């Protein structure tokens, strides 16, 4: 159980750091980039998508290592312990899509619950940032507010 709690703390801290750095970078660099304002919003969406993909990969690889090498549970419903299965499951969990063909069994369930909560918070943070970017860069009738 200590292993799972430590993994939860490391992954929440790590993903929050990654997210913060991506959004901070956007906040600092976008006003300086000489592209049309509306295109800056595309950069925001694509960059936040990349940040979420990295965070999902962090959880997926963490789960893979914990299940494969530390024996803290299994993912039931899947016969292979391939990394892509863990990435798929992590995407499903992070986005709060819910469990379908794969479900966690054993202590790994705590990490799965933490990932869902962390994903919800980080997705909300991205939505908030995107809204603020729209307020900042969106042109009305071709002119700035």
Tab-separated table of N, CA and C in Angstrom:
chain	number	residue	atom	x	y	z
A	1	UNK	N	0.815	-1.191	0.000
A	1	UNK	CA	0.000	0.000	0.000
A	1	UNK	C	0.865	1.264	0.000
A	2	UNK	N	1.986	1.213	0.697
A	2	UNK	CA	2.905	2.356	0.722
A	2	UNK	C	3.412	2.642	-0.691
A	3	UNK	N	3.658	1.589	-1.448
A	3	UNK	CA	4.137	1.745	-2.821
A	3	UNK	C	3.112	2.498	-3.663
A	4	UNK	N	1.855	2.138	-3.524
A	4	UNK	CA	0.789	2.796	-4.298
A	4	UNK	C	0.645	4.246	-3.868
A	5	UNK	N	0.661	4.511	-2.573
A	5	UNK	CA	0.549	5.891	-2.091
A	5	UNK	C	1.716	6.740	-2.600
A	6	UNK	N	2.902	6.176	-2.597
A	6	UNK	CA	4.072	6.890	-3.119
A	6	UNK	C	3.908	7.148	-4.615
A	7	UNK	N	3.460	6.142	-5.356
A	7	UNK	CA	3.239	6.297	-6.799
A	7	UNK	C	2.182	7.368	-7.072
A	8	UNK	N	1.122	7.387	-6.267
A	8	UNK	CA	0.080	8.416	-6.421
A	8	UNK	C	0.679	9.805	-6.232
A	9	UNK	N	1.457	9.974	-5.176
A	9	UNK	CA	2.062	11.282	-4.890
A	9	UNK	C	3.004	11.710	-6.007
A	10	UNK	N	3.822	10.788	-6.477
A	10	UNK	CA	4.782	11.106	-7.548
A	10	UNK	C	4.051	11.467	-8.839
A	11	UNK	N	3.036	10.696	-9.201
A	11	UNK	CA	2.333	10.940	-10.461
A	11	UNK	C	1.482	12.209	-10.414
A	12	UNK	N	0.820	12.471	-9.307
A	12	UNK	CA	0.042	13.710	-9.198
A	12	UNK	C	0.978	14.914	-9.275
A	13	UNK	N	2.078	14.854	-8.543
A	13	UNK	CA	3.048	15.951	-8.565
A	13	UNK	C	3.654	16.113	-9.953
A	14	UNK	N	4.055	15.006	-10.551
A	14	UNK	CA	4.686	15.056	-11.876
A	14	UNK	C	3.761	15.574	-12.962
A	15	UNK	N	2.535	15.085	-12.977
A	15	UNK	CA	1.600	15.531	-14.019
A	15	UNK	C	1.194	16.989	-13.815
A	16	UNK	N	1.057	17.400	-12.566
A	16	UNK	CA	0.732	18.802	-12.297
A	16	UNK	C	1.874	19.705	-12.738
A	17	UNK	N	3.094	19.281	-12.487
A	17	UNK	CA	4.264	20.042	-12.923
A	17	UNK	C	4.305	20.154	-14.447
A	18	UNK	N	4.097	19.037	-15.137
A	18	UNK	CA	4.095	19.046	-16.609
A	18	UNK	C	3.023	20.000	-17.113
A	19	UNK	N	1.837	19.905	-16.552
A	19	UNK	CA	0.731	20.751	-17.000
A	19	UNK	C	1.023	22.227	-16.751
A	20	UNK	N	1.516	22.513	-15.572
A	20	UNK	CA	1.857	23.893	-15.230
A	20	UNK	C	2.884	24.457	-16.213
A	21	UNK	N	3.909	23.693	-16.507
A	21	UNK	CA	4.968	24.174	-17.399
A	21	UNK	C	4.455	24.399	-18.824
A	22	UNK	N	3.607	23.519	-19.302
A	22	UNK	CA	3.036	23.715	-20.644
A	22	UNK	C	2.189	24.984	-20.695
A	23	UNK	N	1.311	25.160	-19.699
A	23	UNK	CA	0.438	26.333	-19.701
A	23	UNK	C	1.222	27.619	-19.448
A	24	UNK	N	2.213	27.553	-18.570
A	24	UNK	CA	3.046	28.727	-18.328
A	24	UNK	C	3.791	29.119	-19.594
A	25	UNK	N	4.308	28.133	-20.297
A	25	UNK	CA	4.990	28.398	-21.558
A	25	UNK	C	4.081	29.059	-22.570
A	26	UNK	N	2.865	28.565	-22.673
A	26	UNK	CA	1.894	29.191	-23.579
A	26	UNK	C	1.614	30.626	-23.167
A	27	UNK	N	1.430	30.839	-21.888
A	27	UNK	CA	1.101	32.164	-21.386
A	27	UNK	C	2.216	33.169	-21.655
A	28	UNK	N	3.446	32.718	-21.577
A	28	UNK	CA	4.597	33.605	-21.795
A	28	UNK	C	4.871	33.802	-23.284
A	29	UNK	N	4.823	32.727	-24.054
A	29	UNK	CA	5.252	32.795	-25.454
A	29	UNK	C	4.189	33.288	-26.429
A	30	UNK	N	2.933	32.943	-26.215
A	30	UNK	CA	1.904	33.297	-27.201
A	30	UNK	C	1.779	34.792	-27.476
A	31	UNK	N	1.826	35.650	-26.479
A	31	UNK	CA	1.718	37.083	-26.789
A	31	UNK	C	2.879	37.590	-27.655
A	32	UNK	N	4.012	36.901	-27.610
A	32	UNK	CA	5.197	37.330	-28.358
A	32	UNK	C	5.239	36.784	-29.781
A	33	UNK	N	4.455	35.745	-30.056
A	33	UNK	CA	4.470	35.102	-31.370
A	33	UNK	C	3.674	35.953	-32.349
A	34	UNK	N	4.248	36.146	-33.511
A	34	UNK	CA	3.616	36.999	-34.521
A	34	UNK	C	2.782	36.156	-35.493
A	35	UNK	N	1.660	35.658	-34.989
A	35	UNK	CA	0.690	34.951	-35.832
A	35	UNK	C	-0.683	35.535	-35.506
A	36	UNK	N	-1.639	35.357	-36.404
A	36	UNK	CA	-2.985	35.885	-36.119
A	36	UNK	C	-3.535	35.341	-34.799
A	37	UNK	N	-4.286	36.174	-34.120
A	37	UNK	CA	-4.798	35.837	-32.791
A	37	UNK	C	-5.600	34.543	-32.766
A	38	UNK	N	-6.434	34.340	-33.770
A	38	UNK	CA	-7.253	33.124	-33.773
A	38	UNK	C	-6.402	31.867	-33.915
A	39	UNK	N	-5.290	31.971	-34.610
A	39	UNK	CA	-4.402	30.810	-34.733
A	39	UNK	C	-3.718	30.492	-33.414
A	40	UNK	N	-3.574	31.498	-32.582
A	40	UNK	CA	-2.992	31.258	-31.261
A	40	UNK	C	-3.875	30.304	-30.465
A	41	UNK	N	-5.174	30.362	-30.693
A	41	UNK	CA	-6.082	29.445	-30.007
A	41	UNK	C	-5.871	28.009	-30.456
A	42	UNK	N	-5.552	27.822	-31.728
A	42	UNK	CA	-5.221	26.475	-32.210
A	42	UNK	C	-3.963	25.960	-31.521
A	43	UNK	N	-3.002	26.845	-31.334
A	43	UNK	CA	-1.772	26.471	-30.631
A	43	UNK	C	-2.101	26.069	-29.194
A	44	UNK	N	-3.004	26.789	-28.550
A	44	UNK	CA	-3.413	26.453	-27.185
A	44	UNK	C	-4.031	25.056	-27.151
A	45	UNK	N	-4.951	24.778	-28.040
A	45	UNK	CA	-5.637	23.486	-28.042
A	45	UNK	C	-4.657	22.347	-28.329
A	46	UNK	N	-3.824	22.517	-29.325
A	46	UNK	CA	-2.867	21.461	-29.676
A	46	UNK	C	-1.861	21.240	-28.548
A	47	UNK	N	-1.377	22.309	-27.958
A	47	UNK	CA	-0.398	22.189	-26.882
A	47	UNK	C	-0.996	21.532	-25.648
A	48	UNK	N	-2.212	21.908	-25.297
A	48	UNK	CA	-2.831	21.263	-24.132
A	48	UNK	C	-3.128	19.790	-24.419
A	49	UNK	N	-3.459	19.468	-25.651
A	49	UNK	CA	-3.668	18.066	-26.021
A	49	UNK	C	-2.372	17.276	-25.830
A	50	UNK	N	-1.255	17.846	-26.272
A	50	UNK	CA	0.047	17.193	-26.102
A	50	UNK	C	0.367	17.012	-24.617
A	51	UNK	N	0.087	18.037	-23.822
A	51	UNK	CA	0.328	17.935	-22.378
A	51	UNK	C	-0.482	16.787	-21.780
A	52	UNK	N	-1.755	16.696	-22.157
A	52	UNK	CA	-2.590	15.608	-21.643
A	52	UNK	C	-2.071	14.247	-22.111
A	53	UNK	N	-1.601	14.152	-23.332
A	53	UNK	CA	-1.062	12.883	-23.836
A	53	UNK	C	0.166	12.456	-23.028
A	54	UNK	N	1.023	13.403	-22.699
A	54	UNK	CA	2.202	13.100	-21.883
A	54	UNK	C	1.778	12.637	-20.493
A	55	UNK	N	0.800	13.304	-19.922
A	55	UNK	CA	0.330	12.945	-18.581
A	55	UNK	C	-0.323	11.560	-18.570
A	56	UNK	N	-1.080	11.254	-19.590
A	56	UNK	CA	-1.674	9.925	-19.714
A	56	UNK	C	-0.575	8.877	-19.824
A	57	UNK	N	0.450	9.171	-20.605
A	57	UNK	CA	1.575	8.241	-20.757
A	57	UNK	C	2.298	8.038	-19.426
A	58	UNK	N	2.423	9.103	-18.642
A	58	UNK	CA	3.071	8.969	-17.334
A	58	UNK	C	2.300	7.988	-16.448
A	59	UNK	N	0.986	8.131	-16.405
A	59	UNK	CA	0.177	7.202	-15.612
A	59	UNK	C	0.221	5.791	-16.191
A	60	UNK	N	0.104	5.677	-17.495
A	60	UNK	CA	0.122	4.353	-18.120
A	60	UNK	C	1.427	3.620	-17.863
A	61	UNK	N	2.542	4.312	-18.011
A	61	UNK	CA	3.838	3.678	-17.760
A	61	UNK	C	4.024	3.381	-16.277
A	62	UNK	N	3.527	4.272	-15.432
A	62	UNK	CA	3.588	4.010	-13.994
A	62	UNK	C	2.811	2.759	-13.615
A	63	UNK	N	1.596	2.638	-14.147
A	63	UNK	CA	0.789	1.442	-13.872
A	63	UNK	C	1.469	0.187	-14.416
A	64	UNK	N	2.022	0.308	-15.612
A	64	UNK	CA	2.714	-0.844	-16.216
A	64	UNK	C	3.846	-1.315	-15.306
A	65	UNK	N	4.668	-0.386	-14.835
A	65	UNK	CA	5.787	-0.745	-13.970
A	65	UNK	C	5.309	-1.337	-12.646
A	66	UNK	N	4.273	-0.739	-12.066
A	66	UNK	CA	3.757	-1.233	-10.788
A	66	UNK	C	3.152	-2.635	-10.911
A	67	UNK	N	2.382	-2.858	-11.949
A	67	UNK	CA	1.736	-4.162	-12.120
A	67	UNK	C	2.744	-5.220	-12.564
A	68	UNK	N	3.619	-4.869	-13.478
A	68	UNK	CA	4.542	-5.843	-14.048
A	68	UNK	C	5.685	-6.198	-13.104
A	69	UNK	N	6.245	-5.202	-12.432
A	69	UNK	CA	7.457	-5.440	-11.649
A	69	UNK	C	7.249	-5.384	-10.133
A	70	UNK	N	6.142	-4.824	-9.664
A	70	UNK	CA	5.961	-4.690	-8.213
A	70	UNK	C	4.753	-5.474	-7.711
A	71	UNK	N	4.036	-6.129	-8.606
A	71	UNK	CA	2.937	-7.021	-8.246
A	71	UNK	C	1.913	-6.359	-7.317
A	72	UNK	N	1.389	-5.209	-7.749
A	72	UNK	CA	0.412	-4.477	-6.934
A	72	UNK	C	-1.008	-4.604	-7.494
A	73	UNK	N	-1.247	-5.609	-8.264
A	73	UNK	CA	-2.569	-5.841	-8.825
A	73	UNK	C	-2.453	-6.247	-10.280
A	74	UNK	N	-3.605	-6.320	-10.916
A	74	UNK	CA	-3.661	-6.691	-12.335
A	74	UNK	C	-4.722	-5.840	-13.028
A	75	UNK	N	-4.674	-5.860	-14.325
A	75	UNK	CA	-5.765	-5.309	-15.125
A	75	UNK	C	-6.519	-6.503	-15.672
A	76	UNK	N	-7.696	-6.748	-15.131
A	76	UNK	CA	-8.498	-7.904	-15.529
A	76	UNK	C	-9.195	-7.631	-16.850
A	77	UNK	N	-9.350	-8.698	-17.609
A	77	UNK	CA	-10.044	-8.585	-18.886
A	77	UNK	C	-9.079	-8.509	-20.046
A	78	UNK	N	-7.813	-8.481	-19.757
A	78	UNK	CA	-6.796	-8.408	-20.802
A	78	UNK	C	-5.750	-9.466	-20.496
A	79	UNK	N	-5.409	-10.265	-21.475
A	79	UNK	CA	-4.462	-11.350	-21.257
A	79	UNK	C	-3.012	-10.906	-21.418
A	80	UNK	N	-2.815	-9.814	-22.102
A	80	UNK	CA	-1.457	-9.331	-22.321
A	80	UNK	C	-1.122	-8.242	-21.323
A	81	UNK	N	0.133	-8.150	-20.969
A	81	UNK	CA	0.573	-7.046	-20.120
A	81	UNK	C	1.427	-6.102	-20.971
A	82	UNK	N	0.922	-5.785	-22.132
A	82	UNK	CA	1.636	-4.903	-23.046
A	82	UNK	C	1.447	-3.453	-22.624
A	83	UNK	N	2.444	-2.642	-22.900
A	83	UNK	CA	2.402	-1.228	-22.547
A	83	UNK	C	1.195	-0.549	-23.190
A	84	UNK	N	0.854	-0.908	-24.420
A	84	UNK	CA	-0.274	-0.247	-25.087
A	84	UNK	C	-1.597	-0.496	-24.366
A	85	UNK	N	-1.744	-1.633	-23.706
A	85	UNK	CA	-2.946	-1.897	-22.915
A	85	UNK	C	-3.037	-0.925	-21.747
A	86	UNK	N	-1.909	-0.676	-21.103
A	86	UNK	CA	-1.886	0.255	-19.973
A	86	UNK	C	-2.113	1.691	-20.438
A	87	UNK	N	-1.610	2.034	-21.596
A	87	UNK	CA	-1.848	3.376	-22.134
A	87	UNK	C	-3.323	3.562	-22.489
A	88	UNK	N	-3.909	2.540	-23.075
A	88	UNK	CA	-5.343	2.585	-23.393
A	88	UNK	C	-6.163	2.739	-22.112
A	89	UNK	N	-5.852	1.911	-21.114
A	89	UNK	CA	-6.582	1.962	-19.854
A	89	UNK	C	-6.383	3.310	-19.161
A	90	UNK	N	-5.174	3.846	-19.237
A	90	UNK	CA	-4.879	5.140	-18.633
A	90	UNK	C	-5.681	6.252	-19.307
A	91	UNK	N	-5.797	6.194	-20.620
A	91	UNK	CA	-6.598	7.183	-21.354
A	91	UNK	C	-8.053	7.105	-20.922
A	92	UNK	N	-8.552	5.903	-20.814
A	92	UNK	CA	-9.929	5.660	-20.397
A	92	UNK	C	-10.171	6.200	-18.984
A	93	UNK	N	-9.192	6.048	-18.111
A	93	UNK	CA	-9.326	6.487	-16.725
A	93	UNK	C	-9.147	7.991	-16.594
A	94	UNK	N	-8.098	8.529	-17.192
A	94	UNK	CA	-7.763	9.956	-17.102
A	94	UNK	C	-8.913	10.831	-17.586
A	95	UNK	N	-9.569	10.394	-18.626
A	95	UNK	CA	-10.670	11.168	-19.206
A	95	UNK	C	-12.005	10.884	-18.524
A	96	UNK	N	-11.988	10.040	-17.512
A	96	UNK	CA	-13.193	9.633	-16.775
A	96	UNK	C	-14.229	8.982	-17.684
A	97	UNK	N	-13.758	8.351	-18.736
A	97	UNK	CA	-14.650	7.621	-19.632
A	97	UNK	C	-15.281	6.443	-18.903
A	98	UNK	N	-14.519	5.834	-18.019
A	98	UNK	CA	-15.038	4.720	-17.230
A	98	UNK	C	-14.453	3.406	-17.688
A	99	UNK	N	-14.684	2.409	-16.897
A	99	UNK	CA	-14.135	1.095	-17.198
A	99	UNK	C	-15.021	0.376	-18.199
A	100	UNK	N	-14.397	-0.305	-19.109
A	100	UNK	CA	-15.114	-1.058	-20.115
A	100	UNK	C	-14.606	-2.474	-20.130
A	101	UNK	N	-13.770	-2.763	-21.076
A	101	UNK	CA	-13.271	-4.115	-21.250
A	101	UNK	C	-12.119	-4.457	-20.302
A	102	UNK	N	-11.558	-3.457	-19.635
A	102	UNK	CA	-10.443	-3.679	-18.707
A	102	UNK	C	-10.810	-3.033	-17.373
A	103	UNK	N	-10.507	-3.738	-16.274
A	103	UNK	CA	-10.758	-3.160	-14.957
A	103	UNK	C	-9.623	-3.528	-14.008
A	104	UNK	N	-9.324	-2.631	-13.069
A	104	UNK	CA	-8.230	-2.894	-12.133
A	104	UNK	C	-8.669	-3.831	-11.006
A	105	UNK	N	-7.738	-4.655	-10.558
A	105	UNK	CA	-7.980	-5.560	-9.440
A	105	UNK	C	-6.791	-5.443	-8.499
A	106	UNK	N	-7.071	-5.280	-7.229
A	106	UNK	CA	-6.005	-5.198	-6.233
A	106	UNK	C	-5.686	-3.751	-5.869
A	107	UNK	N	-4.577	-3.543	-5.191
A	107	UNK	CA	-4.209	-2.215	-4.709
A	107	UNK	C	-4.061	-1.155	-5.804
A	108	UNK	N	-3.841	-1.564	-7.029
A	108	UNK	CA	-3.696	-0.607	-8.137
A	108	UNK	C	-4.967	0.233	-8.309
A	109	UNK	N	-6.077	-0.237	-7.749
A	109	UNK	CA	-7.345	0.501	-7.853
A	109	UNK	C	-7.241	1.909	-7.270
A	110	UNK	N	-6.446	2.069	-6.218
A	110	UNK	CA	-6.286	3.399	-5.621
A	110	UNK	C	-5.633	4.355	-6.610
A	111	UNK	N	-4.603	3.897	-7.290
A	111	UNK	CA	-3.935	4.736	-8.292
A	111	UNK	C	-4.896	5.092	-9.421
A	112	UNK	N	-5.727	4.158	-9.811
A	112	UNK	CA	-6.701	4.395	-10.881
A	112	UNK	C	-7.689	5.488	-10.469
A	113	UNK	N	-8.149	5.439	-9.236
A	113	UNK	CA	-9.057	6.472	-8.745
A	113	UNK	C	-8.389	7.836	-8.677
A	114	UNK	N	-7.150	7.857	-8.236
A	114	UNK	CA	-6.399	9.116	-8.171
A	114	UNK	C	-6.183	9.667	-9.578
A	115	UNK	N	-5.907	8.792	-10.544
A	115	UNK	CA	-5.721	9.263	-11.918
A	115	UNK	C	-6.998	9.910	-12.455
A	116	UNK	N	-8.134	9.324	-12.157
A	116	UNK	CA	-9.406	9.900	-12.629
A	116	UNK	C	-9.616	11.293	-12.036
A	117	UNK	N	-9.357	11.448	-10.755
A	117	UNK	CA	-9.502	12.753	-10.113
A	117	UNK	C	-8.491	13.752	-10.668
A	118	UNK	N	-7.244	13.320	-10.820
A	118	UNK	CA	-6.198	14.192	-11.356
A	118	UNK	C	-6.512	14.590	-12.799
A	119	UNK	N	-6.972	13.651	-13.598
A	119	UNK	CA	-7.341	13.954	-14.982
A	119	UNK	C	-8.476	14.964	-15.047
A	120	UNK	N	-9.462	14.803	-14.188
A	120	UNK	CA	-10.586	15.737	-14.141
A	120	UNK	C	-10.091	17.152	-13.826
A	121	UNK	N	-9.219	17.264	-12.845
A	121	UNK	CA	-8.685	18.576	-12.473
A	121	UNK	C	-7.853	19.196	-13.597
A	122	UNK	N	-6.997	18.389	-14.221
A	122	UNK	CA	-6.131	18.929	-15.267
A	122	UNK	C	-6.919	19.277	-16.535
A	123	UNK	N	-7.923	18.504	-16.849
A	123	UNK	CA	-8.779	18.832	-17.998
A	123	UNK	C	-9.551	20.116	-17.712
A	124	UNK	N	-10.036	20.260	-16.495
A	124	UNK	CA	-10.703	21.501	-16.105
A	124	UNK	C	-9.772	22.700	-16.174
A	125	UNK	N	-8.536	22.511	-15.757
A	125	UNK	CA	-7.533	23.568	-15.826
A	125	UNK	C	-7.306	23.974	-17.278
A	126	UNK	N	-7.227	22.989	-18.167
A	126	UNK	CA	-7.054	23.278	-19.599
A	126	UNK	C	-8.241	24.033	-20.162
A	127	UNK	N	-9.441	23.629	-19.772
A	127	UNK	CA	-10.641	24.319	-20.252
A	127	UNK	C	-10.643	25.768	-19.782
A	128	UNK	N	-10.292	25.984	-18.540
A	128	UNK	CA	-10.221	27.343	-17.995
A	128	UNK	C	-9.174	28.179	-18.726
A	129	UNK	N	-8.008	27.590	-18.956
A	129	UNK	CA	-6.936	28.300	-19.662
A	129	UNK	C	-7.360	28.635	-21.089
A	130	UNK	N	-8.018	27.689	-21.753
A	130	UNK	CA	-8.475	27.914	-23.122
A	130	UNK	C	-9.496	29.050	-23.162
A	131	UNK	N	-10.392	29.083	-22.196
A	131	UNK	CA	-11.368	30.174	-22.125
A	131	UNK	C	-10.646	31.519	-21.953
A	132	UNK	N	-9.681	31.571	-21.048
A	132	UNK	CA	-8.940	32.818	-20.828
A	132	UNK	C	-8.164	33.224	-22.080
A	133	UNK	N	-7.625	32.244	-22.795
A	133	UNK	CA	-6.917	32.542	-24.042
A	133	UNK	C	-7.883	33.089	-25.086
A	134	UNK	N	-9.085	32.555	-25.126
A	134	UNK	CA	-10.081	33.079	-26.062
A	134	UNK	C	-10.419	34.521	-25.714
A	135	UNK	N	-10.569	34.790	-24.447
A	135	UNK	CA	-10.845	36.166	-24.018
A	135	UNK	C	-9.702	37.100	-24.432
A	136	UNK	N	-8.500	36.587	-24.352
A	136	UNK	CA	-7.307	37.396	-24.619
A	136	UNK	C	-7.043	37.592	-26.106
A	137	UNK	N	-7.237	36.528	-26.891
A	137	UNK	CA	-6.808	36.568	-28.296
A	137	UNK	C	-7.932	36.599	-29.317
A	138	UNK	N	-9.127	36.286	-28.935
A	138	UNK	CA	-10.202	36.211	-29.908
A	138	UNK	C	-10.557	37.612	-30.406
A	139	UNK	N	-10.586	37.778	-31.696
A	139	UNK	CA	-10.914	39.086	-32.271
A	139	UNK	C	-12.409	39.126	-32.599
A	140	UNK	N	-13.029	40.239	-32.293
A	140	UNK	CA	-14.433	40.441	-32.626
A	140	UNK	C	-14.502	41.395	-33.806
A	141	UNK	N	-15.129	40.952	-34.875
A	141	UNK	CA	-15.231	41.744	-36.098
A	141	UNK	C	-13.868	42.198	-36.613
A	142	UNK	N	-12.878	41.314	-36.445
A	142	UNK	CA	-11.547	41.619	-36.976
A	142	UNK	C	-10.733	42.580	-36.152
A	143	UNK	N	-11.243	43.026	-35.028
A	143	UNK	CA	-10.458	43.922	-34.171
A	143	UNK	C	-10.412	43.384	-32.760
A	144	UNK	N	-9.432	43.834	-32.023
A	144	UNK	CA	-9.302	43.406	-30.632
A	144	UNK	C	-10.222	44.207	-29.744
A	145	UNK	N	-10.584	43.635	-28.660
A	145	UNK	CA	-11.371	44.349	-27.655
A	145	UNK	C	-10.512	45.348	-26.938
